[in-house]
């Protein structure tokens, strides 16, 4: 099984600062696909309820990704996934699946539209097969697929998530502008 209980280990990945942040706040740890994950901070039930009622911050360390650039990127990925990539507005994201010719799932991903590329994030271990699969279909398209460096993602979830992100942006950007 990919989920196992573990104690905290020293982390040398790009997620290390976020893992240290969680550890300092009493996180209990699981290992998911070889990556340390903060399972909860002592009361999983109340933490889940807080996310359902308001908002919560989740440190996501078990993902990897790739980007697709080139003038045909939207048309290309739209034809290779199960969701309408062409309807995706700038700065927004959606979930899509990459499937084989006989309908078997290759990868489940989140696609985010940026000015010059589409960023795709998926569970660790699935980026390489997805890139290999998609690369087979680049024939006359102006498309480049690149693996992105491992990172950690902050997921803000819950009905008040957008308010929390806006407050966070004001605080962070205010500090950056003041320095």
PDB file of C-alpha atoms in Angstrom:
ATOM      1  CA  UNK A   1       0.000   0.000   0.000  1.00  0.00           C
ATOM      2  CA  UNK A   2       1.302   3.486  -0.773  1.00  0.00           C
ATOM      3  CA  UNK A   3       0.186   4.853   2.644  1.00  0.00           C
ATOM      4  CA  UNK A   4       2.263   3.894   5.672  1.00  0.00           C
ATOM      5  CA  UNK A   5       2.631   5.478   9.081  1.00  0.00           C
ATOM      6  CA  UNK A   6       6.061   6.852   9.799  1.00  0.00           C
ATOM      7  CA  UNK A   7       7.930   9.153  12.107  1.00  0.00           C
ATOM      8  CA  UNK A   8       9.404  12.369  10.768  1.00  0.00           C
ATOM      9  CA  UNK A   9      12.580  11.950   8.741  1.00  0.00           C
ATOM     10  CA  UNK A  10      15.056  14.596   7.673  1.00  0.00           C
ATOM     11  CA  UNK A  11      13.903  15.955   4.339  1.00  0.00           C
ATOM     12  CA  UNK A  12      16.302  17.281   1.726  1.00  0.00           C
ATOM     13  CA  UNK A  13      13.744  17.888  -1.016  1.00  0.00           C
ATOM     14  CA  UNK A  14      12.446  21.270  -2.216  1.00  0.00           C
ATOM     15  CA  UNK A  15       9.553  20.675   0.213  1.00  0.00           C
ATOM     16  CA  UNK A  16      11.904  20.831   3.215  1.00  0.00           C
ATOM     17  CA  UNK A  17      10.913  24.349   4.395  1.00  0.00           C
ATOM     18  CA  UNK A  18       7.221  23.417   4.318  1.00  0.00           C
ATOM     19  CA  UNK A  19       7.892  20.131   6.074  1.00  0.00           C
ATOM     20  CA  UNK A  20       9.843  21.988   8.767  1.00  0.00           C
ATOM     21  CA  UNK A  21       6.931  24.437   9.100  1.00  0.00           C
ATOM     22  CA  UNK A  22       4.513  21.532   9.660  1.00  0.00           C
ATOM     23  CA  UNK A  23       6.872  19.665  11.998  1.00  0.00           C
ATOM     24  CA  UNK A  24       7.254  22.751  14.188  1.00  0.00           C
ATOM     25  CA  UNK A  25       3.463  22.818  14.563  1.00  0.00           C
ATOM     26  CA  UNK A  26       3.200  19.207  15.728  1.00  0.00           C
ATOM     27  CA  UNK A  27       2.339  17.399  12.507  1.00  0.00           C
ATOM     28  CA  UNK A  28       1.874  13.638  12.613  1.00  0.00           C
ATOM     29  CA  UNK A  29       3.442  11.971   9.587  1.00  0.00           C
ATOM     30  CA  UNK A  30       2.579   9.405   6.932  1.00  0.00           C
ATOM     31  CA  UNK A  31       4.667   8.249   3.997  1.00  0.00           C
ATOM     32  CA  UNK A  32       2.882   8.424   0.653  1.00  0.00           C
ATOM     33  CA  UNK A  33       4.788   7.011  -2.325  1.00  0.00           C
ATOM     34  CA  UNK A  34       8.043   7.536  -0.444  1.00  0.00           C
ATOM     35  CA  UNK A  35       7.313  11.160   0.505  1.00  0.00           C
ATOM     36  CA  UNK A  36       6.673  12.428   4.049  1.00  0.00           C
ATOM     37  CA  UNK A  37       3.190  13.909   4.372  1.00  0.00           C
ATOM     38  CA  UNK A  38       1.666  15.797   7.298  1.00  0.00           C
ATOM     39  CA  UNK A  39      -1.359  13.616   8.108  1.00  0.00           C
ATOM     40  CA  UNK A  40      -2.782  15.831  10.837  1.00  0.00           C
ATOM     41  CA  UNK A  41      -1.866  18.087  13.733  1.00  0.00           C
ATOM     42  CA  UNK A  42      -3.445  16.094  16.537  1.00  0.00           C
ATOM     43  CA  UNK A  43      -7.151  16.085  15.713  1.00  0.00           C
ATOM     44  CA  UNK A  44      -7.851  15.029  12.136  1.00  0.00           C
ATOM     45  CA  UNK A  45     -11.629  15.133  12.591  1.00  0.00           C
ATOM     46  CA  UNK A  46     -11.749  18.783  13.733  1.00  0.00           C
ATOM     47  CA  UNK A  47      -9.173  19.788  11.114  1.00  0.00           C
ATOM     48  CA  UNK A  48     -11.290  18.221   8.351  1.00  0.00           C
ATOM     49  CA  UNK A  49     -14.384  19.951   9.739  1.00  0.00           C
ATOM     50  CA  UNK A  50     -12.573  23.300   9.744  1.00  0.00           C
ATOM     51  CA  UNK A  51     -11.748  22.825   6.053  1.00  0.00           C
ATOM     52  CA  UNK A  52     -15.386  21.887   5.270  1.00  0.00           C
ATOM     53  CA  UNK A  53     -16.724  24.903   7.205  1.00  0.00           C
ATOM     54  CA  UNK A  54     -14.066  27.542   6.479  1.00  0.00           C
ATOM     55  CA  UNK A  55     -10.645  26.939   4.937  1.00  0.00           C
ATOM     56  CA  UNK A  56      -7.411  25.162   5.606  1.00  0.00           C
ATOM     57  CA  UNK A  57      -3.887  25.004   4.282  1.00  0.00           C
ATOM     58  CA  UNK A  58      -2.637  21.622   3.097  1.00  0.00           C
ATOM     59  CA  UNK A  59       1.035  21.020   2.305  1.00  0.00           C
ATOM     60  CA  UNK A  60       1.195  18.806  -0.778  1.00  0.00           C
ATOM     61  CA  UNK A  61       4.599  17.166  -1.221  1.00  0.00           C
ATOM     62  CA  UNK A  62       3.682  14.041  -3.170  1.00  0.00           C
ATOM     63  CA  UNK A  63       3.308  15.648  -6.602  1.00  0.00           C
ATOM     64  CA  UNK A  64       5.491  16.271  -9.628  1.00  0.00           C
ATOM     65  CA  UNK A  65       4.845  17.850 -12.959  1.00  0.00           C
ATOM     66  CA  UNK A  66       5.627  18.949 -16.470  1.00  0.00           C
ATOM     67  CA  UNK A  67       4.880  21.960 -18.627  1.00  0.00           C
ATOM     68  CA  UNK A  68       3.731  22.224 -22.208  1.00  0.00           C
ATOM     69  CA  UNK A  69       4.751  25.249 -24.258  1.00  0.00           C
ATOM     70  CA  UNK A  70       4.484  26.252 -27.903  1.00  0.00           C
ATOM     71  CA  UNK A  71       1.762  27.905 -29.942  1.00  0.00           C
ATOM     72  CA  UNK A  72      -0.222  24.645 -30.349  1.00  0.00           C
ATOM     73  CA  UNK A  73      -0.116  23.688 -26.640  1.00  0.00           C
ATOM     74  CA  UNK A  74      -3.813  24.287 -25.902  1.00  0.00           C
ATOM     75  CA  UNK A  75      -5.087  22.507 -29.024  1.00  0.00           C
ATOM     76  CA  UNK A  76      -2.660  19.634 -28.463  1.00  0.00           C
ATOM     77  CA  UNK A  77      -3.502  18.992 -24.806  1.00  0.00           C
ATOM     78  CA  UNK A  78      -7.208  19.542 -25.438  1.00  0.00           C
ATOM     79  CA  UNK A  79      -7.089  16.616 -27.873  1.00  0.00           C
ATOM     80  CA  UNK A  80      -5.168  14.389 -25.478  1.00  0.00           C
ATOM     81  CA  UNK A  81      -7.187  14.791 -22.272  1.00  0.00           C
ATOM     82  CA  UNK A  82     -10.702  14.217 -20.989  1.00  0.00           C
ATOM     83  CA  UNK A  83     -11.479  17.851 -20.162  1.00  0.00           C
ATOM     84  CA  UNK A  84     -11.910  21.049 -22.182  1.00  0.00           C
ATOM     85  CA  UNK A  85      -8.445  22.608 -21.953  1.00  0.00           C
ATOM     86  CA  UNK A  86      -9.468  25.129 -24.641  1.00  0.00           C
ATOM     87  CA  UNK A  87     -12.095  26.552 -22.249  1.00  0.00           C
ATOM     88  CA  UNK A  88      -9.482  27.183 -19.557  1.00  0.00           C
ATOM     89  CA  UNK A  89      -8.938  30.901 -18.894  1.00  0.00           C
ATOM     90  CA  UNK A  90      -5.562  32.389 -17.999  1.00  0.00           C
ATOM     91  CA  UNK A  91      -4.436  31.662 -14.448  1.00  0.00           C
ATOM     92  CA  UNK A  92      -7.152  29.052 -13.876  1.00  0.00           C
ATOM     93  CA  UNK A  93      -6.837  25.312 -13.511  1.00  0.00           C
ATOM     94  CA  UNK A  94      -8.875  22.194 -14.018  1.00  0.00           C
ATOM     95  CA  UNK A  95      -8.599  18.465 -13.565  1.00  0.00           C
ATOM     96  CA  UNK A  96      -8.185  16.178 -16.565  1.00  0.00           C
ATOM     97  CA  UNK A  97      -7.126  12.647 -17.376  1.00  0.00           C
ATOM     98  CA  UNK A  98      -4.727  11.371 -20.009  1.00  0.00           C
ATOM     99  CA  UNK A  99      -5.960   8.052 -21.389  1.00  0.00           C
ATOM    100  CA  UNK A 100      -4.500   5.443 -23.717  1.00  0.00           C
ATOM    101  CA  UNK A 101      -6.095   4.623 -27.064  1.00  0.00           C
ATOM    102  CA  UNK A 102      -8.153   1.865 -25.455  1.00  0.00           C
ATOM    103  CA  UNK A 103      -9.388   4.121 -22.652  1.00  0.00           C
ATOM    104  CA  UNK A 104      -7.046   3.083 -19.845  1.00  0.00           C
ATOM    105  CA  UNK A 105      -5.930   5.832 -17.497  1.00  0.00           C
ATOM    106  CA  UNK A 106      -2.335   6.968 -18.020  1.00  0.00           C
ATOM    107  CA  UNK A 107      -2.436   9.907 -15.607  1.00  0.00           C
ATOM    108  CA  UNK A 108      -4.804  12.082 -13.594  1.00  0.00           C
ATOM    109  CA  UNK A 109      -3.571  15.656 -13.636  1.00  0.00           C
ATOM    110  CA  UNK A 110      -4.352  19.237 -12.777  1.00  0.00           C
ATOM    111  CA  UNK A 111      -3.714  21.636 -15.653  1.00  0.00           C
ATOM    112  CA  UNK A 112      -3.115  25.346 -15.024  1.00  0.00           C
ATOM    113  CA  UNK A 113      -3.013  27.885 -17.833  1.00  0.00           C
ATOM    114  CA  UNK A 114      -0.198  30.442 -17.829  1.00  0.00           C
ATOM    115  CA  UNK A 115       0.796  33.108 -20.342  1.00  0.00           C
ATOM    116  CA  UNK A 116       3.237  30.946 -22.287  1.00  0.00           C
ATOM    117  CA  UNK A 117       2.624  27.400 -21.077  1.00  0.00           C
ATOM    118  CA  UNK A 118       0.286  24.873 -19.498  1.00  0.00           C
ATOM    119  CA  UNK A 119       1.537  23.538 -16.161  1.00  0.00           C
ATOM    120  CA  UNK A 120       0.504  19.997 -15.325  1.00  0.00           C
ATOM    121  CA  UNK A 121       0.706  18.621 -11.786  1.00  0.00           C
ATOM    122  CA  UNK A 122       0.123  14.985 -10.941  1.00  0.00           C
ATOM    123  CA  UNK A 123       0.854  12.364  -8.344  1.00  0.00           C
ATOM    124  CA  UNK A 124       4.506  11.426  -7.982  1.00  0.00           C
ATOM    125  CA  UNK A 125       5.519   8.585 -10.293  1.00  0.00           C
ATOM    126  CA  UNK A 126       3.067   9.439 -13.074  1.00  0.00           C
ATOM    127  CA  UNK A 127       4.781  12.374 -14.821  1.00  0.00           C
ATOM    128  CA  UNK A 128       7.279  10.272 -16.754  1.00  0.00           C
ATOM    129  CA  UNK A 129       4.660   7.838 -18.181  1.00  0.00           C
ATOM    130  CA  UNK A 130       2.372  10.776 -19.036  1.00  0.00           C
ATOM    131  CA  UNK A 131       5.165  12.672 -20.811  1.00  0.00           C
ATOM    132  CA  UNK A 132       6.202   9.520 -22.711  1.00  0.00           C
ATOM    133  CA  UNK A 133       2.588   8.928 -23.768  1.00  0.00           C
ATOM    134  CA  UNK A 134       1.956  12.538 -24.856  1.00  0.00           C
ATOM    135  CA  UNK A 135       5.307  12.794 -26.644  1.00  0.00           C
ATOM    136  CA  UNK A 136       4.234   9.999 -29.025  1.00  0.00           C
ATOM    137  CA  UNK A 137       1.470  12.247 -30.396  1.00  0.00           C
ATOM    138  CA  UNK A 138       3.569  15.319 -31.173  1.00  0.00           C
ATOM    139  CA  UNK A 139       3.854  15.129 -34.940  1.00  0.00           C
ATOM    140  CA  UNK A 140       3.379  18.504 -36.658  1.00  0.00           C
ATOM    141  CA  UNK A 141       2.468  20.448 -33.503  1.00  0.00           C
ATOM    142  CA  UNK A 142       4.493  23.379 -32.192  1.00  0.00           C
ATOM    143  CA  UNK A 143       4.670  21.868 -28.703  1.00  0.00           C
ATOM    144  CA  UNK A 144       7.464  21.255 -26.210  1.00  0.00           C
ATOM    145  CA  UNK A 145       6.972  19.130 -23.103  1.00  0.00           C
ATOM    146  CA  UNK A 146       9.410  19.617 -20.231  1.00  0.00           C
ATOM    147  CA  UNK A 147       9.554  17.979 -16.837  1.00  0.00           C
ATOM    148  CA  UNK A 148       9.486  20.565 -14.061  1.00  0.00           C
ATOM    149  CA  UNK A 149      11.691  20.415 -10.962  1.00  0.00           C
ATOM    150  CA  UNK A 150      10.217  18.795  -7.871  1.00  0.00           C
ATOM    151  CA  UNK A 151       8.366  21.290  -5.715  1.00  0.00           C
ATOM    152  CA  UNK A 152       5.886  21.365  -2.891  1.00  0.00           C
ATOM    153  CA  UNK A 153       2.486  22.924  -3.342  1.00  0.00           C
ATOM    154  CA  UNK A 154       0.314  24.752  -0.860  1.00  0.00           C
ATOM    155  CA  UNK A 155      -3.321  23.783  -1.336  1.00  0.00           C
ATOM    156  CA  UNK A 156      -5.919  26.081   0.186  1.00  0.00           C
ATOM    157  CA  UNK A 157      -9.235  24.235   0.432  1.00  0.00           C
ATOM    158  CA  UNK A 158     -12.701  25.039   1.738  1.00  0.00           C
ATOM    159  CA  UNK A 159     -15.516  27.512   1.097  1.00  0.00           C
ATOM    160  CA  UNK A 160     -13.484  30.465   2.433  1.00  0.00           C
ATOM    161  CA  UNK A 161     -10.332  29.498   0.503  1.00  0.00           C
ATOM    162  CA  UNK A 162     -10.374  32.457  -1.889  1.00  0.00           C
ATOM    163  CA  UNK A 163     -10.729  34.906   1.039  1.00  0.00           C
ATOM    164  CA  UNK A 164      -7.777  33.265   2.791  1.00  0.00           C
ATOM    165  CA  UNK A 165      -5.643  33.445  -0.354  1.00  0.00           C
ATOM    166  CA  UNK A 166      -6.519  37.119  -0.866  1.00  0.00           C
ATOM    167  CA  UNK A 167      -5.534  37.939   2.748  1.00  0.00           C
ATOM    168  CA  UNK A 168      -2.328  35.928   2.333  1.00  0.00           C
ATOM    169  CA  UNK A 169      -1.453  37.752  -0.906  1.00  0.00           C
ATOM    170  CA  UNK A 170      -1.977  41.131   0.767  1.00  0.00           C
ATOM    171  CA  UNK A 171       0.273  40.186   3.683  1.00  0.00           C
ATOM    172  CA  UNK A 172       3.017  38.614   1.545  1.00  0.00           C
ATOM    173  CA  UNK A 173       2.949  41.246  -1.204  1.00  0.00           C
ATOM    174  CA  UNK A 174       2.783  44.017   1.399  1.00  0.00           C
ATOM    175  CA  UNK A 175       5.948  42.693   3.028  1.00  0.00           C
ATOM    176  CA  UNK A 176       7.699  42.326  -0.324  1.00  0.00           C
ATOM    177  CA  UNK A 177       6.773  45.862  -1.328  1.00  0.00           C
ATOM    178  CA  UNK A 178       7.913  47.232   2.043  1.00  0.00           C
ATOM    179  CA  UNK A 179      11.380  45.609   1.727  1.00  0.00           C
TER     180      UNK A 179
END
